[in-house]
CSV table of C-alpha atoms in Angstrom, one decimal:
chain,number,residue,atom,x,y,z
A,284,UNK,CA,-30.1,90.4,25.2
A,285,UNK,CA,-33.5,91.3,25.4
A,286,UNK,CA,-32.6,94.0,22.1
A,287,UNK,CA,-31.3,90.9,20.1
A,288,UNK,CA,-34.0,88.9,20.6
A,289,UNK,CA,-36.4,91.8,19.4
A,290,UNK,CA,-34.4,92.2,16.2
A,291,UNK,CA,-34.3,87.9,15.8
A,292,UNK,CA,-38.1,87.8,16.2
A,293,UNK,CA,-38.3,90.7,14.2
A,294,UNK,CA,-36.6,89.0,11.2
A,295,UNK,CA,-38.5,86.0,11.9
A,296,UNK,CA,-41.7,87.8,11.4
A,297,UNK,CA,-40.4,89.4,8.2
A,298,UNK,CA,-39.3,86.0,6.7
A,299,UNK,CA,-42.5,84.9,7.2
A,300,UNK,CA,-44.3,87.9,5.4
A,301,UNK,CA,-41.9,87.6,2.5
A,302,UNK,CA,-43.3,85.3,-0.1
A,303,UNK,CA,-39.8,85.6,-2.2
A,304,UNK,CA,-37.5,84.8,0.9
A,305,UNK,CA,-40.3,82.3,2.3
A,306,UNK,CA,-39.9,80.7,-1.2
A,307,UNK,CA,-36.0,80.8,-1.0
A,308,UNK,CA,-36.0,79.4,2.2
A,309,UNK,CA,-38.6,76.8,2.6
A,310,UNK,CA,-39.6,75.5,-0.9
A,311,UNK,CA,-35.9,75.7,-2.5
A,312,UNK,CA,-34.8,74.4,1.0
A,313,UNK,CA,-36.4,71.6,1.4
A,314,UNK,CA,-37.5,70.9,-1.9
A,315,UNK,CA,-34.4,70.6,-4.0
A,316,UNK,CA,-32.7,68.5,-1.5
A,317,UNK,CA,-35.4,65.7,-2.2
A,318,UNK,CA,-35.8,66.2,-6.1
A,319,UNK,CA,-31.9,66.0,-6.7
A,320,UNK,CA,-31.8,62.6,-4.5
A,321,UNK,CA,-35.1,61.4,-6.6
A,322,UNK,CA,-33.5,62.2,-9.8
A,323,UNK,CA,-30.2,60.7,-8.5
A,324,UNK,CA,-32.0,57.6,-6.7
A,325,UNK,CA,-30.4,55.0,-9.3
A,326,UNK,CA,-27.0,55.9,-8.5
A,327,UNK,CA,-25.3,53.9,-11.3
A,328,UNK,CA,-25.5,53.1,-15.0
A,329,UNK,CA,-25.7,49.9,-15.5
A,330,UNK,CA,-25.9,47.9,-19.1
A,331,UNK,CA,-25.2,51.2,-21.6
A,332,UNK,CA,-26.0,49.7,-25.2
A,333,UNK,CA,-22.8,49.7,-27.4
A,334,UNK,CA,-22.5,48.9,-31.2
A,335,UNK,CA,-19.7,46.1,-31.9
A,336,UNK,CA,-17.9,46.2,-35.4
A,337,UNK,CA,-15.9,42.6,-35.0
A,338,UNK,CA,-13.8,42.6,-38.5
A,339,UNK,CA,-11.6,39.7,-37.1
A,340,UNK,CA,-14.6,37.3,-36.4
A,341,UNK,CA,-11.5,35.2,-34.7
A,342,UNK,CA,-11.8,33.3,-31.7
A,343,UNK,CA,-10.3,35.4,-29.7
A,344,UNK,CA,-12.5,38.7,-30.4
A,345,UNK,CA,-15.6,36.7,-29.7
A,346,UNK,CA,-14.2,35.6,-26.3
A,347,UNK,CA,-13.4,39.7,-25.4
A,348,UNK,CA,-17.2,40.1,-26.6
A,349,UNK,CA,-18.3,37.8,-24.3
A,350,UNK,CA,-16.6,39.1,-21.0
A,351,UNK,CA,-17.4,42.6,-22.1
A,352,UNK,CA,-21.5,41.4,-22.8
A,353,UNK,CA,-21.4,39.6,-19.4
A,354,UNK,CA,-20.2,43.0,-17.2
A,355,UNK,CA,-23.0,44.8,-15.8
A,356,UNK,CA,-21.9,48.3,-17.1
A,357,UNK,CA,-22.8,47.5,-21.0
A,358,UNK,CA,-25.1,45.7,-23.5
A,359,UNK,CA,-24.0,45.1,-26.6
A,360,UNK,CA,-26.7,45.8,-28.1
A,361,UNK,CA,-26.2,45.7,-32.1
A,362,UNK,CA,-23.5,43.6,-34.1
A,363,UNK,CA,-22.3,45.6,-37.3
A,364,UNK,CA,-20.7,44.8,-40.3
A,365,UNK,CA,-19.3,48.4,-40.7
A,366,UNK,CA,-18.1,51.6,-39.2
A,367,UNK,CA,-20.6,53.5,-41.0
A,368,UNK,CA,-23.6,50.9,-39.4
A,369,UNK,CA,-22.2,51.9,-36.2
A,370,UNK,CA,-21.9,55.4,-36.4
A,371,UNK,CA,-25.3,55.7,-37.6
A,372,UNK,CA,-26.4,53.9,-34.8
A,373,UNK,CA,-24.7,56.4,-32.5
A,374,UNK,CA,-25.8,59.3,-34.2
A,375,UNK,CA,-29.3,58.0,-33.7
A,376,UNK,CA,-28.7,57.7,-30.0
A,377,UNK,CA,-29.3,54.4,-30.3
A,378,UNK,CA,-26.0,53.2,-28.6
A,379,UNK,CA,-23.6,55.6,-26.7
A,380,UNK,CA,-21.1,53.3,-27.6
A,381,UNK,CA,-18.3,51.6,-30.5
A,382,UNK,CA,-16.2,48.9,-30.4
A,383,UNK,CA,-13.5,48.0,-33.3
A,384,UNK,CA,-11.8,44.9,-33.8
A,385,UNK,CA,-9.4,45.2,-36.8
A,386,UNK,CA,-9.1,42.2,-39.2
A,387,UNK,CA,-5.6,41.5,-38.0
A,388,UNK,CA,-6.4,41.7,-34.2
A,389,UNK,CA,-6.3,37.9,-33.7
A,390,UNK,CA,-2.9,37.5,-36.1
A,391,UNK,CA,-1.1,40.2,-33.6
A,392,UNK,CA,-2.0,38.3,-30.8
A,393,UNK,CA,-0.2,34.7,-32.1
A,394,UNK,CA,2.9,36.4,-32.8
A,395,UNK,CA,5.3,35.8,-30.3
A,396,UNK,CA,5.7,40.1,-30.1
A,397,UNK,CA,2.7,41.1,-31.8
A,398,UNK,CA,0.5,44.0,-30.6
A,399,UNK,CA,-2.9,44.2,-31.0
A,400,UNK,CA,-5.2,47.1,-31.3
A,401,UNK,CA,-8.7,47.7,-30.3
A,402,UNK,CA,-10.8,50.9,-30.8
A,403,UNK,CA,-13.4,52.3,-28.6
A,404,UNK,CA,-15.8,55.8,-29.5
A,405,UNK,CA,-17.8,56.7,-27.0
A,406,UNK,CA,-21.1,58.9,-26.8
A,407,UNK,CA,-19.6,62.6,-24.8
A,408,UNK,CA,-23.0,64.0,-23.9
A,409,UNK,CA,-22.7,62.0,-20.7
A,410,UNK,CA,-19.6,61.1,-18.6
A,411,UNK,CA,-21.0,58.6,-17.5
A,412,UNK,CA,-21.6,56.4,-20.8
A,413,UNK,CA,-18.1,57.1,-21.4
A,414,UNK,CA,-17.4,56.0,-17.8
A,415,UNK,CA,-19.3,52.7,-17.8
A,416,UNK,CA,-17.9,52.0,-21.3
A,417,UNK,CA,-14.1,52.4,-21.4
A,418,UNK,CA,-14.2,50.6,-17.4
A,419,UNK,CA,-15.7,47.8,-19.2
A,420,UNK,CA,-13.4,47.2,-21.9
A,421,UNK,CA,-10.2,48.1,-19.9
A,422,UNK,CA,-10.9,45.5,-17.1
A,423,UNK,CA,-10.9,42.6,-20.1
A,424,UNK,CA,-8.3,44.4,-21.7
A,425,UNK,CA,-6.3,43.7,-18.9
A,426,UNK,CA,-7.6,39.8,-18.2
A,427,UNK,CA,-7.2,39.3,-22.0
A,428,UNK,CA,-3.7,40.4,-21.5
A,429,UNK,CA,-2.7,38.2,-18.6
A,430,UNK,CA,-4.1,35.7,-20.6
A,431,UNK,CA,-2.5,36.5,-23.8
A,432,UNK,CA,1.0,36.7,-21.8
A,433,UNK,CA,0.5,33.3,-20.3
A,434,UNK,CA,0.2,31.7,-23.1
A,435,UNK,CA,3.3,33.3,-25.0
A,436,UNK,CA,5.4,32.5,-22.1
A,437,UNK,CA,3.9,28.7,-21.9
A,438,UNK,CA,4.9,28.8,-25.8
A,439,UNK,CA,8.8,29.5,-24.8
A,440,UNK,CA,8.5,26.5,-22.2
A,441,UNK,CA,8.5,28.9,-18.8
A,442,UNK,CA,7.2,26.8,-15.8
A,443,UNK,CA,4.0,27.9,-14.5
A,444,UNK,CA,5.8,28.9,-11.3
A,445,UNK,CA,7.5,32.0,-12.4
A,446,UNK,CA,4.8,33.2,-15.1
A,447,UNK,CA,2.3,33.5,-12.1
A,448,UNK,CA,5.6,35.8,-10.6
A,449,UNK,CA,6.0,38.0,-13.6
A,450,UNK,CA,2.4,38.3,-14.5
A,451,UNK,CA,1.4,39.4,-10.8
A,452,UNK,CA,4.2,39.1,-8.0
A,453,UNK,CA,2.3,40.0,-5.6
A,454,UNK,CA,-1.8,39.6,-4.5
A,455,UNK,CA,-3.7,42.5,-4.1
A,456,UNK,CA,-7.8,43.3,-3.3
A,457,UNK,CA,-9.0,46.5,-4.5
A,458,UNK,CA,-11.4,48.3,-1.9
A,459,UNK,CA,-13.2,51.2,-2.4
A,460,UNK,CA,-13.4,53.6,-0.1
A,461,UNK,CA,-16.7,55.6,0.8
A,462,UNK,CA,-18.0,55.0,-2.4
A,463,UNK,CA,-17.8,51.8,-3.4
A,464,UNK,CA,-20.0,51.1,-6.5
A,465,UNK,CA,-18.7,54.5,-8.2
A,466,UNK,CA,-22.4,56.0,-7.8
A,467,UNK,CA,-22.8,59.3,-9.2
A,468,UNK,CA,-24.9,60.1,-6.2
A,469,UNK,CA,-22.8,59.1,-3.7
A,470,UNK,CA,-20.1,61.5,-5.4
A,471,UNK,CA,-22.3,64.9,-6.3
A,472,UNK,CA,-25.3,64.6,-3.8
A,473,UNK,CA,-23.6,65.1,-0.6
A,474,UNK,CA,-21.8,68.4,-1.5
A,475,UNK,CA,-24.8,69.6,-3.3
A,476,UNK,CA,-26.9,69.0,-0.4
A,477,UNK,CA,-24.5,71.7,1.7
A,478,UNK,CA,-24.8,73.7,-1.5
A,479,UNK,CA,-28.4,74.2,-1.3
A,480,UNK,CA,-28.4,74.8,2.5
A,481,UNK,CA,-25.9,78.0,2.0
A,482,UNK,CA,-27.0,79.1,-0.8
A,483,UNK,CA,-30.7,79.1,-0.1
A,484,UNK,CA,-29.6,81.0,3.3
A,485,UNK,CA,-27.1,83.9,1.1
A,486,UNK,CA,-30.0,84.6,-1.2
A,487,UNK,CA,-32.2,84.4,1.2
A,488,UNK,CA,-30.2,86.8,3.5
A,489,UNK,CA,-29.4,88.9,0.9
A,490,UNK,CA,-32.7,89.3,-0.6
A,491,UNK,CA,-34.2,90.6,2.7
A,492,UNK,CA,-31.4,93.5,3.2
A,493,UNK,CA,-32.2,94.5,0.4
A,494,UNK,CA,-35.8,94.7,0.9
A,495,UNK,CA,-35.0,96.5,4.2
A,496,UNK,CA,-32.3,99.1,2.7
A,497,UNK,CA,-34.8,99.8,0.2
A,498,UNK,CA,-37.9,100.5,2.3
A,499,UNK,CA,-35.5,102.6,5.0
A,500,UNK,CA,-36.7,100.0,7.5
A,501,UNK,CA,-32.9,98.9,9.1
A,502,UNK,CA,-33.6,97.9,12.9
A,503,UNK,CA,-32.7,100.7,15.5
A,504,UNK,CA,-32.4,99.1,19.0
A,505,UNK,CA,-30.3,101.7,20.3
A,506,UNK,CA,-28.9,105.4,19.7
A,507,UNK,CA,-25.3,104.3,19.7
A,508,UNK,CA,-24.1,103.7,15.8
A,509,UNK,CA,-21.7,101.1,17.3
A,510,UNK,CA,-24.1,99.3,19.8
A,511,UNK,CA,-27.0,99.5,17.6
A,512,UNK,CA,-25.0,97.7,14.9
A,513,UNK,CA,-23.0,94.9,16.9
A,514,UNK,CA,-27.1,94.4,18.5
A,515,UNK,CA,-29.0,94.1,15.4
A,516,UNK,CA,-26.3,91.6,13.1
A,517,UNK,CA,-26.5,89.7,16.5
A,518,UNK,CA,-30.2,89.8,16.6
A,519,UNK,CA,-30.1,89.4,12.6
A,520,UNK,CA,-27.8,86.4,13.1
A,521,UNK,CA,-29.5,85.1,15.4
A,522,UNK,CA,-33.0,84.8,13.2
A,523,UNK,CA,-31.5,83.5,10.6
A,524,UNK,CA,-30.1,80.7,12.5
A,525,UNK,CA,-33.2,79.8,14.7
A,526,UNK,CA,-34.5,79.3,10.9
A,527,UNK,CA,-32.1,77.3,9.4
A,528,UNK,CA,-30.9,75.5,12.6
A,529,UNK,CA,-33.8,72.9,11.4
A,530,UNK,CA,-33.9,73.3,7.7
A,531,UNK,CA,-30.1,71.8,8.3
A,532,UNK,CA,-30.7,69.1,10.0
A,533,UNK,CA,-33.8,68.2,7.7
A,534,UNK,CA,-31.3,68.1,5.0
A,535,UNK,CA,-27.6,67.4,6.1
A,536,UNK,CA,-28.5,64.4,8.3
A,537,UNK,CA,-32.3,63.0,8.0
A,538,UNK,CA,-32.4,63.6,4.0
A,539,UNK,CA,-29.4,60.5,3.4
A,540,UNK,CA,-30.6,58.6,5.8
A,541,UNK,CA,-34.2,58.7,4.3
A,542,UNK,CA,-33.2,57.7,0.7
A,543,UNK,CA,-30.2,55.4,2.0
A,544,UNK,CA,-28.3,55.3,-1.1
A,545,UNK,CA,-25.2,58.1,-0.7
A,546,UNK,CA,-23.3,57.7,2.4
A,547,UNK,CA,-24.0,58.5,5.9
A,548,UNK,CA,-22.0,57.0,8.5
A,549,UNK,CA,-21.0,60.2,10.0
A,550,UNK,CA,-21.9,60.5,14.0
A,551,UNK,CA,-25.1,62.4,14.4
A,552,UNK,CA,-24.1,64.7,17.0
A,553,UNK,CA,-20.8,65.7,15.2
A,554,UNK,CA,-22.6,66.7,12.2
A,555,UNK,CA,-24.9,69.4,14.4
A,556,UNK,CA,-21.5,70.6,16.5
A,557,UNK,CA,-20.0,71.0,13.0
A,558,UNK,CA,-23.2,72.7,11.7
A,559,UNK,CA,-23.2,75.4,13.9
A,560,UNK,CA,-19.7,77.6,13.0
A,561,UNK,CA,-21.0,76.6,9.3
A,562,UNK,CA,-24.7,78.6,9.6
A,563,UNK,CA,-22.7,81.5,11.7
A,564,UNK,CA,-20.0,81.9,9.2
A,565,UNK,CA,-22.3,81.7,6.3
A,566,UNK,CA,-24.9,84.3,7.9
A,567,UNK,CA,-22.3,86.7,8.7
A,568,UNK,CA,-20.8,86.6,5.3
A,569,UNK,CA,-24.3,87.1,3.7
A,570,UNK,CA,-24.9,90.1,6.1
A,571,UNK,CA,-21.4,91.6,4.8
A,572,UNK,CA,-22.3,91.2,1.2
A,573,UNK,CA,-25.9,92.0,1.9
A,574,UNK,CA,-24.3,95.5,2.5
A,575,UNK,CA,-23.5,96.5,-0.7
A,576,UNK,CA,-27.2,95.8,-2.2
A,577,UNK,CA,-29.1,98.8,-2.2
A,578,UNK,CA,-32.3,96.9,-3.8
A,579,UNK,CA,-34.2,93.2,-3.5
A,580,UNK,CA,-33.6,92.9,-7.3
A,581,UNK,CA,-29.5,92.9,-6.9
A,582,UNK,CA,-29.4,90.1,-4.8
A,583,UNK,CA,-30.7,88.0,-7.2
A,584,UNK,CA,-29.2,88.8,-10.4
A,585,UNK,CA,-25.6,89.3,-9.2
A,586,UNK,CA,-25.3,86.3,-6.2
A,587,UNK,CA,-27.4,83.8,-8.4
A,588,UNK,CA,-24.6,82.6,-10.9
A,589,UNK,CA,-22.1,82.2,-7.4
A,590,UNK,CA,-23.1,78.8,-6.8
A,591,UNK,CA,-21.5,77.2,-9.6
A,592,UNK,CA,-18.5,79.3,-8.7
A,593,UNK,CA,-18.6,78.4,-5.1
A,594,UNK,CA,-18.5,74.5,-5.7
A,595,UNK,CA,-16.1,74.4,-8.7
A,596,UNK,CA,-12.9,76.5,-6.6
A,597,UNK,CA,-14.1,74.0,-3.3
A,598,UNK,CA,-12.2,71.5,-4.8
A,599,UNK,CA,-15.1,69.4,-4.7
A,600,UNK,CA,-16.2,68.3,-8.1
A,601,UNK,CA,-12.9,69.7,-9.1
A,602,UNK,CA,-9.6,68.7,-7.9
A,603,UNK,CA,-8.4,70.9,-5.7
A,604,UNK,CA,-4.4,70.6,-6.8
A,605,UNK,CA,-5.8,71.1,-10.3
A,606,UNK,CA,-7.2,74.8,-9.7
A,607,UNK,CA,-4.3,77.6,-10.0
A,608,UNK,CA,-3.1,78.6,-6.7
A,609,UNK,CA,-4.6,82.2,-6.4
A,610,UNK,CA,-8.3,80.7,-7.0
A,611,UNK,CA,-7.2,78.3,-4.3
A,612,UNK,CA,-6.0,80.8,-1.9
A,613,UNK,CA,-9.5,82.9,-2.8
A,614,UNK,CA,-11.5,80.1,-2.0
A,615,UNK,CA,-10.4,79.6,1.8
A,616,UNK,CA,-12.3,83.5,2.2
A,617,UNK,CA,-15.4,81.5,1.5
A,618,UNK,CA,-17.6,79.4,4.1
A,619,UNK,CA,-18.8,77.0,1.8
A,620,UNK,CA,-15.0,75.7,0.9
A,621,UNK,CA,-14.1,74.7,4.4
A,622,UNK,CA,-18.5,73.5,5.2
A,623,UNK,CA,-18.0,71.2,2.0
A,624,UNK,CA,-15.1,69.5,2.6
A,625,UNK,CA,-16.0,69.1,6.5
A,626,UNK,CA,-19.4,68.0,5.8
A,627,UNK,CA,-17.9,65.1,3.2
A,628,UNK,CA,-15.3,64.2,5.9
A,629,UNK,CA,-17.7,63.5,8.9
A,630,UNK,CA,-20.7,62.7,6.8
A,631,UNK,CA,-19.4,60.3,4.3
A,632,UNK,CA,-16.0,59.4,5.6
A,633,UNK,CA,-16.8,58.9,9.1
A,634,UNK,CA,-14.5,61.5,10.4
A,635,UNK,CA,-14.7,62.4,13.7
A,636,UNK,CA,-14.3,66.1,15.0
A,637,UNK,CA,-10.5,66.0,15.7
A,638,UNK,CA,-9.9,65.1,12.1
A,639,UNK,CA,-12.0,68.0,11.0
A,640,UNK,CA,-10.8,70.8,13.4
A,641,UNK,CA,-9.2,72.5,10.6
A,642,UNK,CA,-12.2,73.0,8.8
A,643,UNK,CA,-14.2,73.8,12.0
A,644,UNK,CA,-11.5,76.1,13.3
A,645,UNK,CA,-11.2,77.8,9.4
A,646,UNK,CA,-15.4,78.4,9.9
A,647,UNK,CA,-15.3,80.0,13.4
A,648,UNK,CA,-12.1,82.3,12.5
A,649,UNK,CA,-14.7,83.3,9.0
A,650,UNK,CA,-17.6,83.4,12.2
A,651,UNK,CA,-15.9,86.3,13.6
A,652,UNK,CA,-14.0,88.2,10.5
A,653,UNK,CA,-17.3,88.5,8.9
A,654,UNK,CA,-19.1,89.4,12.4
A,655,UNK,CA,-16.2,92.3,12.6
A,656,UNK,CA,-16.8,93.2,8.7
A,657,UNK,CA,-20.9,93.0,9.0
A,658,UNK,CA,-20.8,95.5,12.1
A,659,UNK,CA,-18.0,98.3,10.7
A,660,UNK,CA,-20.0,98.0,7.1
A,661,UNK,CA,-23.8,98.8,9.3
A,662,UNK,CA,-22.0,101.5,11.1
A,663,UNK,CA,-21.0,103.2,8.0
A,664,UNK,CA,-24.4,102.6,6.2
A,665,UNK,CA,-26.0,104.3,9.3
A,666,UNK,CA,-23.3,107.2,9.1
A,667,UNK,CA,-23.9,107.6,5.5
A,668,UNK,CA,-27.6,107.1,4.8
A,669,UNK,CA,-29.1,107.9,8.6
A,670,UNK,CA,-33.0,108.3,7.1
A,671,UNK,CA,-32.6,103.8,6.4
A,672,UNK,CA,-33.4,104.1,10.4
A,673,UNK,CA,-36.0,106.6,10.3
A,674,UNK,CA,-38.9,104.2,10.3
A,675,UNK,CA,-37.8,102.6,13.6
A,676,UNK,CA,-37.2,105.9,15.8
């Protein structure tokens, strides 16, 4: 015990006296957790200008306008008399939005079986523009068509009685759950918040084995390649997690509940139990990798592109069932797949630990596979290069 805790203070000191890993740790730690939720503290898109081309000028165009003008999502904020007066408008980024009406939209509508036709173009340099805009003109699409079929059927002489049956049988109330105004925070934040944590600490990790197979400075506790290795990734482990025990809890729990608007109605205490396997598993794993870096320099050019990677095979911002099978299968290997999709459960679903204890069994089986891993991998460094200890003896 008393070996671990000299290699654990040992690592401590060296974090400390690193300005890169300091950096890595402390600055990108805590720091990017805070600008994404600042840059993310609207949450919504609310009144996106659009353009209107209304050809028909009828009656019932102008009362579509009106519904689609009085949602919260757009603005209609210029009136054209042609296409090409809209998609100027667009092009200058003026609106992110069209809307057509064709000249015959309100003839289609008084025939008994005509079909009318609207046209929307939407600005594609944001999701979200095209998000707020088609959302908008569905949802009076589809009042404008209850409305439109009430009136055929009141034509043909059918009671009021059975259109309210065929039009909608049954009520219904739509509830959203855990994110109930569609915020784009309350969707991205929380996974990139566990993001940040892991991949700050694999950098990090990886950055300072480096440094330390580089210099020949390994840690030697004992003259036993087996015991010296299971000692010092225990004493490694150890460091790291003293370290980033708090940096977690700054970000994973006080973070959401500072800024208030993603959810966080997880149970405090589950969160930390849950935290635990997820630091372990992603410490081992960067020890394991950590051992095929033979500079500081690797570290970051190879593992910095990985985080995108990591989060899109989650299943996160991706849907799991749409990612092929064999990326799916990969992706269990990784700590961050089952730490995402636990965190979101407890943190922003209100889970509690019995309906995550697949994700915190999956981490503590990853705990010890890359525990096993890191300490064969130090053994063989120490066999192959023994002068990486020389500095210690």
């Amino acid at each position: 015990m008393l070996n671990i805790w000299e290699v654990a203070s040992k690592l401590i000191v060296e974090v400390f006296h690193d300005p890169g890993v300091l950096s890595i740790f402390f600055v990108a730690g805590l720091v990017y957790p805070f600008l994404y939720e600042g840059l993310c503290w609207e949450n919504t898109l609310k009144e996106v200008p659009i353009a209107v081309v209304d050809l028909s000028g009828s009656q019932q165009s102008k009362r579509f306008l009106r519904k689609v003008d009085a949602s919260h999502d757009v603005d209609i904020a210029y009136r054209c008399t042609s296409m090409a007066e809209a998609e100027q408008l667009l092009q200058d980024q003026k609106v992110h939005g069209i809307m057509y009406f064709p000249r015959d939209y309100s003839d289609n509508l008084e025939g008994v079986r005509g079909q009318a036709h609207i046209s929307v173009y939407c600005d594609m340099s944001t999701f979200l523009y095209m998000k707020n805009i088609l959302l908008s003109s569905s949802m009076v699409m589809l009042d404008e068509m209850h409305l439109v079929q009430r009136q055929r059927m009141s034509a043909l002489g059918i009671g009021d009685e059975m259109i309210n049956e065929f039009i909608q049988g049954s009520q219904y109330e739509e509830t959203k759950l855990y994110n109930p105004i569609d915020g784009y925070a309350s969707f991205l934040i929380p996974p990139v918040l566990v993001l940040i944590i892991l991949q700050t600490l694999f950098l990090g990790a990886c950055m300072l084995m480096g440094t330390l197979r580089e210099e020949k400075r390994l840690y030697k506790v004992s003259n036993n390649k087996w015991s010296n290795s299971l000692q010092v990734n225990l004493g490694m482990a150890l460091g790291f997690f003293i370290i980033y025990i708090g940096l977690s809890c700054i970000d994973l729990i006080l973070v959401p509940r500072i800024f208030g608007n993603i959810p966080h109605i997880g149970d405090v205490k589950n969160l930390i139990i849950f935290i635990v396997p997820m630091l372990l598993s992603t410490i081992f794993f960067s020890l394991f990798v950590a051992g095929f870096l033979r500079n500081r320099e690797t570290g970051m050019v190879v593992l910095l592109p990985t985080s995108l990677i990591f989060l899109f095979i989650a299943g996160v911002s991706w849907p799991q069932v749409c990612i092929p099978e064999a990326w799916r299968h990969l992706s269990y290997f990784f700590p961050t797949t089952w730490s995402l999709h636990g965190y979101l459960h407890l943190n922003s679903m209100g889970a509690t630990m019995s309906q995550v204890a697949k994700e915190f069994n999956a981490l503590w089986i990853l705990t010890a596979f890359y525990f096993v891993l890191a300490v064969i991998q130090m053994v063989i460094i120490f066999r192959k290069d023994p002068k990486s200890l020389s500095s210690n003896n």
